[in-house]
Amino acid sequence: MHIPCLMVAAGKVKTVEDIRYFAESDVIDEITAGSFTRHARSGNEEPTFVEIEPGTYLNASGLPNGGFSYLERNISGMIEAAGIKRLRISIAPVEPGDLSVMTSFLRDYPITLEVNTSCPNVWQDDKQKPLLCHDRGAFERALAEVAAARGSLRVAVKVSPLSDDLREEIIRLCQTYKIDEFITMNTRPKVSTLRDGTQLLSVPFAGMSGTAIAEEALGEVRKAQEILKKLNISILLVGVGGINSSDMVQRMCAAGVDAVQVGSYAFVHGPEVFKRLYAT
């Protein structure tokens, strides 16, 4: 059985202690901390997370994190806590210039930078902030910011499900700006939190993760792989979404991934779940 690189996805790992918790696993290859924003955020009001059916979740956390100042104070401790595991730091822009500031700082450290262009849970003035990856111009400006500041830093980009035409444009831009890894999916955006007449979370829309998006996640991988082959582009492909079994890992591998990320399944059940991904 082929086992690709196994990563903890961004989402709930935000502190030195969180990293140390997942680093104790002898199966995990890489840990993603973040996403971090330039300025600290408290996120959305609780409740922000609910299981709506077995293995399927709605998440509307809204990027709570200690901000760039936390990274400045703790990046060395975060790297130390990861030990022999590779560490990646996920950053998410809220305003123009955010990526430049954070990338410039992080380029001096032995990490992978993951640029989150796809968080659906940021609300401003009671409105959901548009996804950066759904706006070609905004996406290119973000990549240009990172490219100008990255130095030799390894860079991954995480997107949300894309239309066929936009997906090809986004992948072409990743090639232009020499992105090293393409992460094919975040949560499914803009899912209603209303169930049986009750709003389950503090906001009306959230991201869906877990079992219910597994087939969609596989589809995103296959479509991205087709474009990479057609254009003869060499970018590592990372699959994420609904990965909760060794069978799902193997299906991701068959679709063409180089690595997989596990998010909600790991955050709910802990690092021991990664051993199940090796089960035959």
PDB file of C-alpha atoms in Angstrom:
ATOM      1  CA  MET A   1       0.000   0.000   0.000  1.00  0.00           C
ATOM      2  CA  HIS A   2       1.391   3.395  -1.000  1.00  0.00           C
ATOM      3  CA  ILE A   3       1.392   5.973   1.782  1.00  0.00           C
ATOM      4  CA  PRO A   4       1.958   9.584   0.719  1.00  0.00           C
ATOM      5  CA  CYS A   5       3.202  12.358   2.975  1.00  0.00           C
ATOM      6  CA  LEU A   6       0.647  12.726   5.801  1.00  0.00           C
ATOM      7  CA  MET A   7      -0.006  16.241   7.049  1.00  0.00           C
ATOM      8  CA  VAL A   8      -2.124  17.833   9.748  1.00  0.00           C
ATOM      9  CA  ALA A   9      -4.146  20.523   7.958  1.00  0.00           C
ATOM     10  CA  ALA A  10      -4.440  24.108   9.114  1.00  0.00           C
ATOM     11  CA  GLY A  11      -7.364  24.960  11.349  1.00  0.00           C
ATOM     12  CA  LYS A  12      -6.948  24.125  15.017  1.00  0.00           C
ATOM     13  CA  VAL A  13      -3.160  24.036  15.458  1.00  0.00           C
ATOM     14  CA  LYS A  14      -2.303  27.568  16.587  1.00  0.00           C
ATOM     15  CA  THR A  15       0.167  27.344  19.476  1.00  0.00           C
ATOM     16  CA  VAL A  16       3.452  25.763  20.507  1.00  0.00           C
ATOM     17  CA  GLU A  17       1.465  23.348  22.688  1.00  0.00           C
ATOM     18  CA  ASP A  18      -0.792  22.354  19.773  1.00  0.00           C
ATOM     19  CA  ILE A  19       2.238  21.545  17.631  1.00  0.00           C
ATOM     20  CA  ARG A  20       3.856  19.514  20.386  1.00  0.00           C
ATOM     21  CA  TYR A  21       0.610  17.513  20.795  1.00  0.00           C
ATOM     22  CA  PHE A  22       0.591  16.362  17.156  1.00  0.00           C
ATOM     23  CA  ALA A  23       4.375  15.983  16.974  1.00  0.00           C
ATOM     24  CA  GLU A  24       4.139  13.070  19.434  1.00  0.00           C
ATOM     25  CA  SER A  25       2.659  10.918  16.651  1.00  0.00           C
ATOM     26  CA  ASP A  26       5.189   8.666  14.916  1.00  0.00           C
ATOM     27  CA  VAL A  27       3.031   8.603  11.775  1.00  0.00           C
ATOM     28  CA  ILE A  28       2.500  12.286  10.955  1.00  0.00           C
ATOM     29  CA  ASP A  29       5.072  13.704   8.532  1.00  0.00           C
ATOM     30  CA  GLU A  30       4.185  17.384   8.575  1.00  0.00           C
ATOM     31  CA  ILE A  31       2.205  19.749  10.813  1.00  0.00           C
ATOM     32  CA  THR A  32       0.432  22.873   9.603  1.00  0.00           C
ATOM     33  CA  ALA A  33       0.016  25.682  12.121  1.00  0.00           C
ATOM     34  CA  GLY A  34      -2.471  28.471  11.476  1.00  0.00           C
ATOM     35  CA  SER A  35      -3.966  30.081   9.677  1.00  0.00           C
ATOM     36  CA  PHE A  36      -2.379  33.251  11.035  1.00  0.00           C
ATOM     37  CA  THR A  37      -3.434  36.752  10.070  1.00  0.00           C
ATOM     38  CA  ARG A  38      -1.375  39.921  10.352  1.00  0.00           C
ATOM     39  CA  HIS A  39      -3.489  41.170  13.234  1.00  0.00           C
ATOM     40  CA  ALA A  40      -4.829  38.986  16.032  1.00  0.00           C
ATOM     41  CA  ARG A  41      -8.416  37.830  15.613  1.00  0.00           C
ATOM     42  CA  SER A  42     -10.882  36.490  18.149  1.00  0.00           C
ATOM     43  CA  GLY A  43     -12.903  34.844  15.395  1.00  0.00           C
ATOM     44  CA  ASN A  44     -16.675  34.552  15.266  1.00  0.00           C
ATOM     45  CA  GLU A  45     -18.857  34.233  18.331  1.00  0.00           C
ATOM     46  CA  GLU A  46     -19.506  30.725  19.627  1.00  0.00           C
ATOM     47  CA  PRO A  47     -20.866  28.289  18.662  1.00  0.00           C
ATOM     48  CA  THR A  48     -18.661  27.900  15.581  1.00  0.00           C
ATOM     49  CA  PHE A  49     -18.356  24.115  15.139  1.00  0.00           C
ATOM     50  CA  VAL A  50     -20.929  21.340  15.025  1.00  0.00           C
ATOM     51  CA  GLU A  51     -21.210  17.764  13.783  1.00  0.00           C
ATOM     52  CA  ILE A  52     -24.363  17.641  11.663  1.00  0.00           C
ATOM     53  CA  GLU A  53     -24.149  13.923  10.831  1.00  0.00           C
ATOM     54  CA  PRO A  54     -21.564  11.267  11.654  1.00  0.00           C
ATOM     55  CA  GLY A  55     -18.201  12.505  10.402  1.00  0.00           C
ATOM     56  CA  THR A  56     -19.524  15.678   8.753  1.00  0.00           C
ATOM     57  CA  TYR A  57     -19.011  19.095  10.310  1.00  0.00           C
ATOM     58  CA  LEU A  58     -19.865  22.757   9.903  1.00  0.00           C
ATOM     59  CA  ASN A  59     -17.100  25.168  10.853  1.00  0.00           C
ATOM     60  CA  ALA A  60     -17.371  28.944  11.140  1.00  0.00           C
ATOM     61  CA  SER A  61     -14.468  29.745  13.459  1.00  0.00           C
ATOM     62  CA  GLY A  62     -13.477  32.881  11.537  1.00  0.00           C
ATOM     63  CA  LEU A  63      -9.675  32.515  11.761  1.00  0.00           C
ATOM     64  CA  PRO A  64      -9.120  33.023  15.502  1.00  0.00           C
ATOM     65  CA  ASN A  65      -5.377  33.394  16.094  1.00  0.00           C
ATOM     66  CA  GLY A  66      -2.758  35.391  17.925  1.00  0.00           C
ATOM     67  CA  GLY A  67      -1.684  37.234  14.805  1.00  0.00           C
ATOM     68  CA  PHE A  68       1.713  38.096  13.431  1.00  0.00           C
ATOM     69  CA  SER A  69       2.913  39.175  16.870  1.00  0.00           C
ATOM     70  CA  TYR A  70       2.410  35.605  18.137  1.00  0.00           C
ATOM     71  CA  LEU A  71       4.531  34.284  15.286  1.00  0.00           C
ATOM     72  CA  GLU A  72       7.269  36.826  16.001  1.00  0.00           C
ATOM     73  CA  ARG A  73       7.442  35.758  19.637  1.00  0.00           C
ATOM     74  CA  ASN A  74       7.029  32.020  19.152  1.00  0.00           C
ATOM     75  CA  ILE A  75       8.261  30.855  15.744  1.00  0.00           C
ATOM     76  CA  SER A  76      11.489  29.407  17.177  1.00  0.00           C
ATOM     77  CA  GLY A  77       9.533  27.531  19.844  1.00  0.00           C
ATOM     78  CA  MET A  78       7.094  26.250  17.227  1.00  0.00           C
ATOM     79  CA  ILE A  79       9.940  24.849  15.131  1.00  0.00           C
ATOM     80  CA  GLU A  80      11.467  23.264  18.211  1.00  0.00           C
ATOM     81  CA  ALA A  81       8.102  21.755  19.235  1.00  0.00           C
ATOM     82  CA  ALA A  82       7.735  20.138  15.804  1.00  0.00           C
ATOM     83  CA  GLY A  83      10.968  18.230  16.392  1.00  0.00           C
ATOM     84  CA  ILE A  84      11.745  15.991  13.436  1.00  0.00           C
ATOM     85  CA  LYS A  85       8.375  16.745  11.827  1.00  0.00           C
ATOM     86  CA  ARG A  86       8.315  19.273   9.042  1.00  0.00           C
ATOM     87  CA  LEU A  87       6.477  22.451   9.972  1.00  0.00           C
ATOM     88  CA  ARG A  88       4.402  24.633   7.721  1.00  0.00           C
ATOM     89  CA  ILE A  89       2.853  27.946   8.647  1.00  0.00           C
ATOM     90  CA  SER A  90      -0.463  28.894   7.068  1.00  0.00           C
ATOM     91  CA  ILE A  91      -1.117  32.599   6.605  1.00  0.00           C
ATOM     92  CA  ALA A  92      -4.305  34.273   5.442  1.00  0.00           C
ATOM     93  CA  PRO A  93      -4.574  37.829   4.111  1.00  0.00           C
ATOM     94  CA  VAL A  94      -7.330  40.100   5.348  1.00  0.00           C
ATOM     95  CA  GLU A  95      -6.023  43.376   3.907  1.00  0.00           C
ATOM     96  CA  PRO A  96      -3.543  44.240   1.109  1.00  0.00           C
ATOM     97  CA  GLY A  97       0.033  44.065   2.327  1.00  0.00           C
ATOM     98  CA  ASP A  98      -0.600  41.392   4.958  1.00  0.00           C
ATOM     99  CA  LEU A  99       1.107  38.646   2.963  1.00  0.00           C
ATOM    100  CA  SER A 100       4.182  40.747   2.266  1.00  0.00           C
ATOM    101  CA  VAL A 101       4.781  41.478   5.951  1.00  0.00           C
ATOM    102  CA  MET A 102       4.330  37.899   7.133  1.00  0.00           C
ATOM    103  CA  THR A 103       6.239  36.309   4.250  1.00  0.00           C
ATOM    104  CA  SER A 104       9.202  38.646   4.711  1.00  0.00           C
ATOM    105  CA  PHE A 105       9.496  37.541   8.323  1.00  0.00           C
ATOM    106  CA  LEU A 106       8.981  33.819   7.758  1.00  0.00           C
ATOM    107  CA  ARG A 107      11.412  33.464   4.835  1.00  0.00           C
ATOM    108  CA  ASP A 108      14.327  33.222   7.267  1.00  0.00           C
ATOM    109  CA  TYR A 109      12.981  30.067   8.930  1.00  0.00           C
ATOM    110  CA  PRO A 110      13.073  26.375   7.858  1.00  0.00           C
ATOM    111  CA  ILE A 111       9.364  26.009   7.165  1.00  0.00           C
ATOM    112  CA  THR A 112       6.936  25.716   4.270  1.00  0.00           C
ATOM    113  CA  LEU A 113       4.689  28.733   3.837  1.00  0.00           C
ATOM    114  CA  GLU A 114       1.062  27.863   3.104  1.00  0.00           C
ATOM    115  CA  VAL A 115      -1.027  30.716   1.686  1.00  0.00           C
ATOM    116  CA  ASN A 116      -4.692  30.302   2.567  1.00  0.00           C
ATOM    117  CA  THR A 117      -6.742  31.936  -0.190  1.00  0.00           C
ATOM    118  CA  SER A 118      -9.894  30.038   0.669  1.00  0.00           C
ATOM    119  CA  CYS A 119     -11.211  30.580   4.199  1.00  0.00           C
ATOM    120  CA  PRO A 120     -15.000  31.060   3.891  1.00  0.00           C
ATOM    121  CA  ASN A 121     -15.619  32.065   7.504  1.00  0.00           C
ATOM    122  CA  VAL A 122     -14.380  35.650   7.765  1.00  0.00           C
ATOM    123  CA  TRP A 123     -17.228  38.085   8.396  1.00  0.00           C
ATOM    124  CA  GLN A 124     -17.008  41.889   8.312  1.00  0.00           C
ATOM    125  CA  ASP A 125     -19.976  44.173   8.986  1.00  0.00           C
ATOM    126  CA  ASP A 126     -22.312  41.163   8.950  1.00  0.00           C
ATOM    127  CA  LYS A 127     -21.115  40.197   5.478  1.00  0.00           C
ATOM    128  CA  GLN A 128     -19.068  37.173   4.479  1.00  0.00           C
ATOM    129  CA  LYS A 129     -15.693  38.223   3.047  1.00  0.00           C
ATOM    130  CA  PRO A 130     -15.328  36.936  -0.555  1.00  0.00           C
ATOM    131  CA  LEU A 131     -12.904  34.099  -1.186  1.00  0.00           C
ATOM    132  CA  LEU A 132      -9.657  35.409  -2.596  1.00  0.00           C
ATOM    133  CA  CYS A 133      -9.180  32.368  -4.846  1.00  0.00           C
ATOM    134  CA  HIS A 134     -12.503  33.077  -6.568  1.00  0.00           C
ATOM    135  CA  ASP A 135     -11.203  36.448  -7.818  1.00  0.00           C
ATOM    136  CA  ARG A 136      -8.449  35.978 -10.405  1.00  0.00           C
ATOM    137  CA  GLY A 137      -7.105  39.499 -10.029  1.00  0.00           C
ATOM    138  CA  ALA A 138      -7.015  39.380  -6.235  1.00  0.00           C
ATOM    139  CA  PHE A 139      -5.419  35.938  -6.363  1.00  0.00           C
ATOM    140  CA  GLU A 140      -2.653  37.138  -8.676  1.00  0.00           C
ATOM    141  CA  ARG A 141      -1.981  40.185  -6.502  1.00  0.00           C
ATOM    142  CA  ALA A 142      -1.640  37.874  -3.500  1.00  0.00           C
ATOM    143  CA  LEU A 143       0.839  35.623  -5.311  1.00  0.00           C
ATOM    144  CA  ALA A 144       2.812  38.652  -6.452  1.00  0.00           C
ATOM    145  CA  GLU A 145       3.071  39.874  -2.855  1.00  0.00           C
ATOM    146  CA  VAL A 146       4.389  36.503  -1.731  1.00  0.00           C
ATOM    147  CA  ALA A 147       6.772  36.161  -4.679  1.00  0.00           C
ATOM    148  CA  ALA A 148       8.359  39.533  -3.970  1.00  0.00           C
ATOM    149  CA  ALA A 149       9.011  38.655  -0.325  1.00  0.00           C
ATOM    150  CA  ARG A 150       9.644  34.895  -0.231  1.00  0.00           C
ATOM    151  CA  GLY A 151      13.343  34.589  -1.016  1.00  0.00           C
ATOM    152  CA  SER A 152      14.024  30.834  -1.164  1.00  0.00           C
ATOM    153  CA  LEU A 153      11.011  29.943   0.994  1.00  0.00           C
ATOM    154  CA  ARG A 154       8.966  26.932  -0.124  1.00  0.00           C
ATOM    155  CA  VAL A 155       5.391  28.048  -0.837  1.00  0.00           C
ATOM    156  CA  ALA A 156       2.094  26.149  -1.015  1.00  0.00           C
ATOM    157  CA  VAL A 157      -1.258  27.651  -1.992  1.00  0.00           C
ATOM    158  CA  LYS A 158      -4.613  26.409  -0.694  1.00  0.00           C
ATOM    159  CA  VAL A 159      -7.761  27.040  -2.705  1.00  0.00           C
ATOM    160  CA  SER A 160     -11.469  26.335  -2.472  1.00  0.00           C
ATOM    161  CA  PRO A 161     -13.474  24.355  -5.050  1.00  0.00           C
ATOM    162  CA  LEU A 162     -13.165  26.180  -8.382  1.00  0.00           C
ATOM    163  CA  SER A 163     -15.022  26.334 -11.669  1.00  0.00           C
ATOM    164  CA  ASP A 164     -13.262  24.518 -14.523  1.00  0.00           C
ATOM    165  CA  ASP A 165     -12.190  27.713 -16.330  1.00  0.00           C
ATOM    166  CA  LEU A 166     -11.008  29.454 -13.173  1.00  0.00           C
ATOM    167  CA  ARG A 167      -9.132  26.359 -11.974  1.00  0.00           C
ATOM    168  CA  GLU A 168      -6.931  26.378 -15.065  1.00  0.00           C
ATOM    169  CA  GLU A 169      -6.262  30.116 -14.719  1.00  0.00           C
ATOM    170  CA  ILE A 170      -5.375  29.701 -11.043  1.00  0.00           C
ATOM    171  CA  ILE A 171      -2.977  26.827 -11.779  1.00  0.00           C
ATOM    172  CA  ARG A 172      -1.339  28.822 -14.571  1.00  0.00           C
ATOM    173  CA  LEU A 173      -0.772  31.664 -12.108  1.00  0.00           C
ATOM    174  CA  CYS A 174       0.740  29.231  -9.634  1.00  0.00           C
ATOM    175  CA  GLN A 175       3.198  28.193 -12.321  1.00  0.00           C
ATOM    176  CA  THR A 176       3.989  31.817 -13.206  1.00  0.00           C
ATOM    177  CA  TYR A 177       4.765  32.669  -9.581  1.00  0.00           C
ATOM    178  CA  LYS A 178       6.695  29.440  -8.993  1.00  0.00           C
ATOM    179  CA  ILE A 179       4.393  27.961  -6.354  1.00  0.00           C
ATOM    180  CA  ASP A 180       5.715  24.619  -5.093  1.00  0.00           C
ATOM    181  CA  GLU A 181       2.482  22.943  -3.924  1.00  0.00           C
ATOM    182  CA  PHE A 182      -1.176  23.232  -4.889  1.00  0.00           C
ATOM    183  CA  ILE A 183      -3.679  22.235  -2.183  1.00  0.00           C
ATOM    184  CA  THR A 184      -6.903  21.436  -3.946  1.00  0.00           C
ATOM    185  CA  MET A 185      -9.583  22.182  -1.367  1.00  0.00           C
ATOM    186  CA  ASN A 186     -10.555  23.863   1.845  1.00  0.00           C
ATOM    187  CA  THR A 187     -13.983  23.380   3.363  1.00  0.00           C
ATOM    188  CA  ARG A 188     -17.012  23.575   1.061  1.00  0.00           C
ATOM    189  CA  PRO A 189     -17.983  27.250   1.423  1.00  0.00           C
ATOM    190  CA  LYS A 190     -21.295  28.995   2.038  1.00  0.00           C
ATOM    191  CA  VAL A 191     -23.194  26.049   3.509  1.00  0.00           C
ATOM    192  CA  SER A 192     -26.298  27.081   5.444  1.00  0.00           C
ATOM    193  CA  THR A 193     -26.137  26.532   9.199  1.00  0.00           C
ATOM    194  CA  LEU A 194     -29.934  26.323   9.367  1.00  0.00           C
ATOM    195  CA  ARG A 195     -31.248  22.877  10.262  1.00  0.00           C
ATOM    196  CA  ASP A 196     -34.914  22.144  11.057  1.00  0.00           C
ATOM    197  CA  GLY A 197     -35.608  25.828  11.541  1.00  0.00           C
ATOM    198  CA  THR A 198     -32.695  26.350  13.947  1.00  0.00           C
ATOM    199  CA  GLN A 199     -29.459  28.178  13.148  1.00  0.00           C
ATOM    200  CA  LEU A 200     -26.826  25.884  14.639  1.00  0.00           C
ATOM    201  CA  LEU A 201     -23.914  28.324  14.616  1.00  0.00           C
ATOM    202  CA  SER A 202     -23.516  32.025  15.348  1.00  0.00           C
ATOM    203  CA  VAL A 203     -23.412  32.907  11.637  1.00  0.00           C
ATOM    204  CA  PRO A 204     -25.828  31.861   8.861  1.00  0.00           C
ATOM    205  CA  PHE A 205     -23.215  30.239   6.593  1.00  0.00           C
ATOM    206  CA  ALA A 206     -20.190  28.061   7.289  1.00  0.00           C
ATOM    207  CA  GLY A 207     -17.657  25.748   5.714  1.00  0.00           C
ATOM    208  CA  MET A 208     -18.505  22.035   5.496  1.00  0.00           C
ATOM    209  CA  SER A 209     -15.834  19.407   6.141  1.00  0.00           C
ATOM    210  CA  GLY A 210     -15.624  15.674   6.656  1.00  0.00           C
ATOM    211  CA  THR A 211     -17.311  12.688   5.058  1.00  0.00           C
ATOM    212  CA  ALA A 212     -19.892  14.617   3.045  1.00  0.00           C
ATOM    213  CA  ILE A 213     -17.251  16.372   0.934  1.00  0.00           C
ATOM    214  CA  ALA A 214     -15.015  13.352   0.266  1.00  0.00           C
ATOM    215  CA  GLU A 215     -16.186  12.701  -3.300  1.00  0.00           C
ATOM    216  CA  GLU A 216     -16.049  16.399  -4.146  1.00  0.00           C
ATOM    217  CA  ALA A 217     -12.488  16.519  -2.785  1.00  0.00           C
ATOM    218  CA  LEU A 218     -11.471  13.607  -5.003  1.00  0.00           C
ATOM    219  CA  GLY A 219     -13.003  15.370  -7.967  1.00  0.00           C
ATOM    220  CA  GLU A 220     -10.988  18.513  -7.261  1.00  0.00           C
ATOM    221  CA  VAL A 221      -7.793  16.444  -7.217  1.00  0.00           C
ATOM    222  CA  ARG A 222      -8.591  14.693 -10.493  1.00  0.00           C
ATOM    223  CA  LYS A 223      -9.437  17.944 -12.260  1.00  0.00           C
ATOM    224  CA  ALA A 224      -6.282  19.648 -10.996  1.00  0.00           C
ATOM    225  CA  GLN A 225      -4.182  16.660 -12.049  1.00  0.00           C
ATOM    226  CA  GLU A 226      -5.656  16.773 -15.560  1.00  0.00           C
ATOM    227  CA  ILE A 227      -4.678  20.428 -15.904  1.00  0.00           C
ATOM    228  CA  LEU A 228      -1.150  19.849 -14.611  1.00  0.00           C
ATOM    229  CA  LYS A 229      -0.657  17.079 -17.163  1.00  0.00           C
ATOM    230  CA  LYS A 230      -2.193  19.048 -20.010  1.00  0.00           C
ATOM    231  CA  LEU A 231       0.006  22.069 -19.351  1.00  0.00           C
ATOM    232  CA  ASN A 232       3.053  20.001 -18.382  1.00  0.00           C
ATOM    233  CA  ILE A 233       3.316  21.855 -15.067  1.00  0.00           C
ATOM    234  CA  SER A 234       5.370  20.413 -12.226  1.00  0.00           C
ATOM    235  CA  ILE A 235       3.685  21.379  -8.946  1.00  0.00           C
ATOM    236  CA  LEU A 236       3.174  18.970  -6.053  1.00  0.00           C
ATOM    237  CA  LEU A 237      -0.500  18.167  -5.512  1.00  0.00           C
ATOM    238  CA  VAL A 238      -1.948  17.945  -2.000  1.00  0.00           C
ATOM    239  CA  GLY A 239      -5.377  16.380  -1.459  1.00  0.00           C
ATOM    240  CA  VAL A 240      -7.626  17.264   1.471  1.00  0.00           C
ATOM    241  CA  GLY A 241     -11.269  16.753   2.367  1.00  0.00           C
ATOM    242  CA  GLY A 242     -13.077  13.825   3.953  1.00  0.00           C
ATOM    243  CA  ILE A 243      -9.948  11.737   4.527  1.00  0.00           C
ATOM    244  CA  ASN A 244     -10.774   9.373   7.389  1.00  0.00           C
ATOM    245  CA  SER A 245      -9.606   5.919   6.267  1.00  0.00           C
ATOM    246  CA  SER A 246      -6.787   4.116   4.488  1.00  0.00           C
ATOM    247  CA  ASP A 247      -9.184   3.489   1.596  1.00  0.00           C
ATOM    248  CA  MET A 248      -9.685   7.235   1.163  1.00  0.00           C
ATOM    249  CA  VAL A 249      -5.919   7.783   1.265  1.00  0.00           C
ATOM    250  CA  GLN A 250      -5.470   5.204  -1.500  1.00  0.00           C
ATOM    251  CA  ARG A 251      -8.195   6.787  -3.602  1.00  0.00           C
ATOM    252  CA  MET A 252      -6.432  10.134  -3.234  1.00  0.00           C
ATOM    253  CA  CYS A 253      -3.164   8.501  -4.320  1.00  0.00           C
ATOM    254  CA  ALA A 254      -4.867   6.947  -7.338  1.00  0.00           C
ATOM    255  CA  ALA A 255      -6.188  10.405  -8.248  1.00  0.00           C
ATOM    256  CA  GLY A 256      -2.614  11.693  -8.324  1.00  0.00           C
ATOM    257  CA  VAL A 257      -1.729  13.380  -5.022  1.00  0.00           C
ATOM    258  CA  ASP A 258       1.776  13.645  -3.614  1.00  0.00           C
ATOM    259  CA  ALA A 259       0.513  14.281  -0.071  1.00  0.00           C
ATOM    260  CA  VAL A 260      -2.718  14.396   1.913  1.00  0.00           C
ATOM    261  CA  GLN A 261      -3.881  16.717   4.649  1.00  0.00           C
ATOM    262  CA  VAL A 262      -6.255  15.666   7.406  1.00  0.00           C
ATOM    263  CA  GLY A 263      -8.211  18.355   9.211  1.00  0.00           C
ATOM    264  CA  SER A 264     -11.500  17.880  11.060  1.00  0.00           C
ATOM    265  CA  TYR A 265     -11.018  14.130  11.537  1.00  0.00           C
ATOM    266  CA  ALA A 266      -7.728  14.793  13.331  1.00  0.00           C
ATOM    267  CA  PHE A 267      -8.977  17.798  15.276  1.00  0.00           C
ATOM    268  CA  VAL A 268     -11.983  15.887  16.629  1.00  0.00           C
ATOM    269  CA  HIS A 269     -10.299  12.544  17.355  1.00  0.00           C
ATOM    270  CA  GLY A 270      -6.631  13.434  17.917  1.00  0.00           C
ATOM    271  CA  PRO A 271      -3.340  12.346  16.326  1.00  0.00           C
ATOM    272  CA  GLU A 272      -4.039   8.619  16.815  1.00  0.00           C
ATOM    273  CA  VAL A 273      -6.320   8.727  13.767  1.00  0.00           C
ATOM    274  CA  PHE A 274      -3.282   8.923  11.504  1.00  0.00           C
ATOM    275  CA  LYS A 275      -2.404   5.340  12.404  1.00  0.00           C
ATOM    276  CA  ARG A 276      -5.773   4.276  10.982  1.00  0.00           C
ATOM    277  CA  LEU A 277      -4.754   5.748   7.643  1.00  0.00           C
ATOM    278  CA  TYR A 278      -2.090   3.040   7.469  1.00  0.00           C
ATOM    279  CA  ALA A 279      -4.508   0.204   8.235  1.00  0.00           C
ATOM    280  CA  THR A 280      -4.952  -2.328   5.460  1.00  0.00           C
TER     281      THR A 280
END
